[in-house]
Amino acid sequence: MNRASIVFASLLALILPLSLLAGRVWIVPDVTANGWLILAELRLPRAVLAIIIGAGLGAAGAAMQGYLRNPLADPGLFGIAPMAALGAVASFWLGAFIPPAFAAWSLPLLALAGAGLGMALLALIAGRTTSDAAAGAGGGIALFTLAGLMLASLAGALTALAITLAPNPFALSEIVLWLNGALTDRSWREVWLAGPLVAAGIAVLMLTARSLDALTLGEDAARSMGLNPARLLLLLVVGIGLTVGAGVAVAGIIGFVGLVVPHLVRPLTDRLPSSLIGPSALAGACLVLAADSIVRILPLVTELRLGIALSLIGAPFFLWLLLRMRKGLL
Amino acid sequence: MLSAQNLALERGGTRVVDSLSATLVPGQITAIVGPNGAGKSSLLLGLAGLLAPAQGRVTLEDAALASLHPRTRAQAIGYLPQTPDIAWDVAVESLVALGRLPWRDRGTAAVEAALAALALEPLRRRPVSQLSGGERARVLLARVLAGQPRWILADEPLAALDLAHQLSLIAHLRACARLGQGVVVVVHDLGIAMNHADRVLALKGGQLIADGPPQTALAPEVIAQGWGVSARWLGQPGAQALVAGQS
């Protein structure tokens, strides 16, 4: 366990109890009426879900930046999140056709199906680009990333289309609200759905660590050290698909975590991608848990959406990052 | 032995190396020279097993490179790309330790030996962004040495270096050859090839136009044919300089 892991694990251990007690009502167990019930059935699942989603996004961001060899990369570049959102939006449309018994599951399952479809498309494209690169056509990583961006913008356009053609105003506001991710009113059900998928995704991303390190010196040097580009890309598609897809399925789109978190972790490590994935998972968990606790205690009439809150933090940070990089400080 | 047999290589559908055969022996410094676009870097990629042959094959001790497991190949052949950019601002020792990736071990002894061979111990904790060009070149070579490959294939390792650093890097490569490693370098400076290589492969338009000891493979006729320049060598063997003018 490296220094960054210890720092962020301790931070998480500090934030978690605070997050459980904080909210519209400050809970003092044994004193507050129904205190234990609120803790066990409302706040604990929400906190656990925040940890799961943040961990997935943090690990995905670290892996993505390692793969693209670029500190400005974000797991969103693969287009998994927009594909999952498209699946979720489809569920608002298909609501009438879904048997009532499955109604509660339709949104997350369709979102997962969207993410799965995105992963399958990416895997197909990956097969093409890596074989071209081995044949000397070049541009493997850049080409693949562009393909991911196309997928993202296509899914985004289809989602926008579905919104403008919303069957009724209620559905419209539901969709828009849902797209700005949140953890409000989530239960253990979502935890059991997303937890295993995100855990599997992080485990898969861990397998890419050595290959990502090799990429530090560029694609040719990495291949000369035994990197198998096709295997790496497949692992990344599966790992990012699982972490991001499962996150979107239960919480909507939460941006900027994957971009920002590796930057918080990097100074505490030797800066190699392999040293970043684990600590970024922990730091992502801290960030999402802290942000979700803050939106919960802000004295607003309706709770600020978590996705909006994180983008509010993330966008200025991104700008600051760009300015610092211009000065060559990174 | 690293051997190309009737090798043809293509990049983006264009043939860049054609019907090339050469058998390289360890313990020597082999220089690949040629005018711009002659296919030098592509040939080096092909010899490193990183560019699949369009025709013919590359063999390492009689086994086709393409049939080797990438990790087996990586353990045998170290490849140093031309001025690689380093994505992350890691410390010198972390970067050199990347050379152990093909072995999947920490290889502390090999990493220490590589740091020592290139006199990098005082710089071991320094971030690579704070290195000079000469230090950087040494660090990148140390990364290759840390993998203890039988072959070192380097693409213009001397390009960005001043005279003193060029000579010191050549001395390091010579030390590797003396220890029995095969050293293959792409060089632009024909004087360096003439004075420091044991063998020269001269390319033009993807074809081998000369192959042999530098005195013959870099004879004025070869330079006229390859570069379209009339030139002659001055000085003593081992310390020769090229005087060239447009023919």
XYZ file of C-alpha atoms in Angstrom, chain B residues 10-247:
238
model
C 5.067 -1.504 -45.358
C 3.698 1.498 -43.506
C 0.249 2.756 -44.326
C 0.254 0.695 -47.529
C 3.559 2.120 -48.786
C 6.543 -0.178 -49.151
C 9.368 1.353 -47.123
C 11.851 -1.527 -47.036
C 12.188 -4.038 -49.847
C 13.937 -7.402 -50.336
C 16.499 -6.765 -47.636
C 18.657 -9.538 -46.256
C 21.251 -9.123 -43.527
C 22.459 -11.201 -40.621
C 23.601 -9.209 -37.620
C 25.989 -10.673 -35.094
C 26.196 -9.819 -31.395
C 29.263 -8.149 -29.948
C 29.293 -5.548 -32.715
C 27.975 -2.055 -33.260
C 26.013 -2.040 -36.481
C 25.080 1.361 -37.893
C 22.119 1.838 -40.209
C 22.652 4.891 -42.408
C 20.892 6.457 -45.362
C 19.328 9.668 -46.587
C 15.984 10.888 -45.196
C 13.158 8.536 -46.072
C 15.491 5.641 -46.853
C 13.612 3.362 -44.456
C 16.151 3.315 -41.598
C 13.641 3.696 -38.743
C 11.247 1.241 -40.372
C 14.025 -1.318 -40.718
C 14.866 -0.890 -37.043
C 11.179 -1.371 -36.111
C 11.107 -4.478 -38.284
C 14.257 -5.873 -36.653
C 12.704 -5.151 -33.246
C 9.616 -7.140 -34.215
C 7.389 -4.073 -33.922
C 6.474 -3.851 -37.592
C 5.151 -7.058 -39.091
C 6.904 -8.075 -42.340
C 4.857 -7.673 -45.500
C 7.147 -10.284 -46.990
C 10.125 -12.336 -45.794
C 10.913 -12.620 -42.115
C 13.080 -11.567 -39.219
C 14.586 -14.320 -37.112
C 16.214 -14.339 -33.717
C 18.452 -17.410 -33.268
C 16.523 -19.145 -36.076
C 13.067 -18.476 -34.562
C 10.794 -16.105 -36.459
C 10.255 -12.981 -34.350
C 6.576 -12.987 -35.257
C 6.172 -16.437 -33.684
C 7.766 -15.458 -30.373
C 5.650 -14.471 -27.405
C 5.823 -10.653 -27.144
C 7.362 -10.981 -23.696
C 10.044 -13.439 -24.830
C 10.884 -11.084 -27.661
C 10.915 -8.112 -25.293
C 13.358 -9.885 -22.990
C 15.747 -10.460 -25.884
C 15.448 -7.191 -27.817
C 15.521 -3.739 -26.238
C 14.266 -0.932 -28.438
C 15.034 2.737 -27.904
C 12.719 4.927 -29.988
C 13.809 8.223 -31.448
C 13.421 11.033 -28.860
C 10.500 9.467 -27.023
C 8.399 11.898 -25.075
C 7.948 10.825 -21.484
C 4.282 11.099 -20.552
C 4.653 11.433 -16.778
C 7.173 13.372 -14.783
C 8.575 10.344 -12.981
C 11.867 10.083 -11.121
C 14.907 8.753 -12.953
C 14.965 5.467 -11.046
C 11.262 4.791 -11.698
C 11.794 5.372 -15.393
C 14.834 3.093 -15.542
C 12.908 0.437 -13.608
C 10.333 0.358 -16.418
C 12.981 -1.603 -18.298
C 12.107 -4.573 -16.086
C 8.532 -4.746 -17.410
C 9.300 -7.588 -19.849
C 10.568 -9.669 -16.903
C 7.765 -8.777 -14.509
C 10.179 -8.518 -11.614
C 11.718 -5.645 -9.715
C 15.166 -6.636 -10.951
C 16.775 -4.300 -8.453
C 20.287 -5.509 -9.284
C 19.800 -4.942 -13.014
C 18.317 -1.483 -12.437
C 21.200 -0.530 -10.146
C 23.710 -1.834 -12.679
C 22.077 0.217 -15.437
C 22.084 3.348 -13.276
C 25.737 2.757 -12.446
C 26.755 2.031 -16.047
C 25.439 5.408 -17.163
C 26.588 7.292 -14.055
C 23.011 8.146 -13.082
C 23.172 7.368 -9.360
C 23.412 11.036 -8.308
C 20.291 11.797 -10.388
C 18.182 8.833 -9.272
C 15.500 10.849 -7.483
C 15.376 13.721 -9.960
C 12.168 14.131 -12.021
C 12.789 13.617 -15.716
C 11.476 17.097 -16.532
C 14.515 18.539 -14.773
C 17.099 16.665 -16.831
C 19.267 18.127 -19.561
C 19.172 16.596 -23.042
C 22.301 14.569 -22.392
C 21.051 13.265 -19.050
C 17.734 12.360 -20.611
C 19.415 10.347 -23.350
C 21.418 8.458 -20.738
C 18.296 7.739 -18.690
C 16.438 6.415 -21.719
C 19.342 4.157 -22.619
C 19.564 2.992 -19.008
C 15.905 1.946 -19.247
C 16.834 -0.359 -22.121
C 19.918 -1.688 -20.314
C 17.869 -2.483 -17.205
C 16.019 -5.090 -19.270
C 19.362 -6.835 -19.930
C 18.462 -7.511 -23.570
C 20.755 -9.485 -25.854
C 20.084 -6.861 -28.541
C 19.916 -3.081 -28.208
C 18.208 -1.362 -31.122
C 18.361 2.422 -30.927
C 16.836 4.927 -33.342
C 19.084 7.987 -33.599
C 20.117 7.968 -29.949
C 22.739 10.645 -30.691
C 20.515 13.079 -32.582
C 19.875 15.658 -29.866
C 23.261 15.455 -28.189
C 26.306 17.670 -28.270
C 29.695 16.284 -29.181
C 30.845 15.299 -25.698
C 27.549 13.569 -24.899
C 27.596 11.800 -28.254
C 31.023 10.386 -27.500
C 30.071 9.310 -24.008
C 26.897 7.554 -25.237
C 28.901 5.798 -27.948
C 31.357 4.670 -25.293
C 28.435 3.160 -23.351
C 27.166 1.369 -26.446
C 30.692 0.104 -27.134
C 30.851 -1.251 -23.592
C 27.594 -3.116 -24.218
C 28.965 -4.618 -27.433
C 32.123 -5.670 -25.612
C 29.962 -7.537 -23.103
C 28.469 -9.491 -25.984
C 25.284 -7.562 -26.616
C 24.333 -6.784 -30.187
C 24.037 -3.036 -30.782
C 22.176 -1.668 -33.789
C 21.869 2.113 -34.169
C 20.344 4.370 -36.757
C 22.716 7.324 -37.220
C 22.651 10.365 -39.428
C 26.226 11.440 -38.884
C 28.329 9.391 -41.311
C 31.480 10.365 -39.423
C 30.188 8.594 -36.330
C 29.310 5.527 -38.364
C 32.742 5.555 -39.978
C 34.720 5.949 -36.772
C 32.678 3.945 -34.292
C 30.702 1.212 -36.077
C 31.973 -2.266 -36.768
C 29.573 -2.680 -39.611
C 27.425 -0.339 -41.683
C 24.180 -1.010 -43.529
C 23.534 1.758 -46.059
C 19.968 2.141 -47.300
C 18.424 4.086 -50.117
C 14.753 3.954 -51.055
C 14.222 0.922 -48.844
C 16.997 -1.086 -50.551
C 20.326 -2.095 -49.121
C 23.017 -0.386 -51.218
C 26.018 -1.378 -49.110
C 26.735 -3.731 -46.228
C 30.119 -4.219 -44.675
C 32.858 -2.628 -42.591
C 32.619 1.172 -42.665
C 35.673 1.575 -44.879
C 33.895 -0.174 -47.731
C 30.224 0.457 -46.927
C 30.864 4.195 -46.626
C 33.253 4.520 -49.534
C 32.861 7.703 -51.581
C 31.088 5.758 -54.365
C 28.428 4.583 -51.914
C 27.913 8.095 -50.601
C 27.577 9.365 -54.167
C 25.003 6.691 -54.930
C 23.012 7.042 -51.733
C 23.092 10.745 -51.017
C 23.929 12.181 -54.437
C 26.885 13.975 -52.919
C 30.529 13.795 -53.892
C 32.542 13.318 -50.750
C 35.860 12.084 -49.520
C 37.262 11.021 -46.180
C 40.141 12.834 -44.507
C 42.298 11.712 -41.603
C 43.392 8.411 -40.135
C 41.177 5.324 -39.737
C 39.275 5.707 -36.464
C 39.412 9.501 -36.658
C 38.098 10.340 -40.080
C 36.069 13.303 -41.209
C 33.865 13.653 -44.241
C 34.285 16.537 -46.669
C 31.338 16.778 -48.981
C 30.132 19.023 -51.759
C 27.286 18.845 -54.247
C 28.270 16.715 -57.225
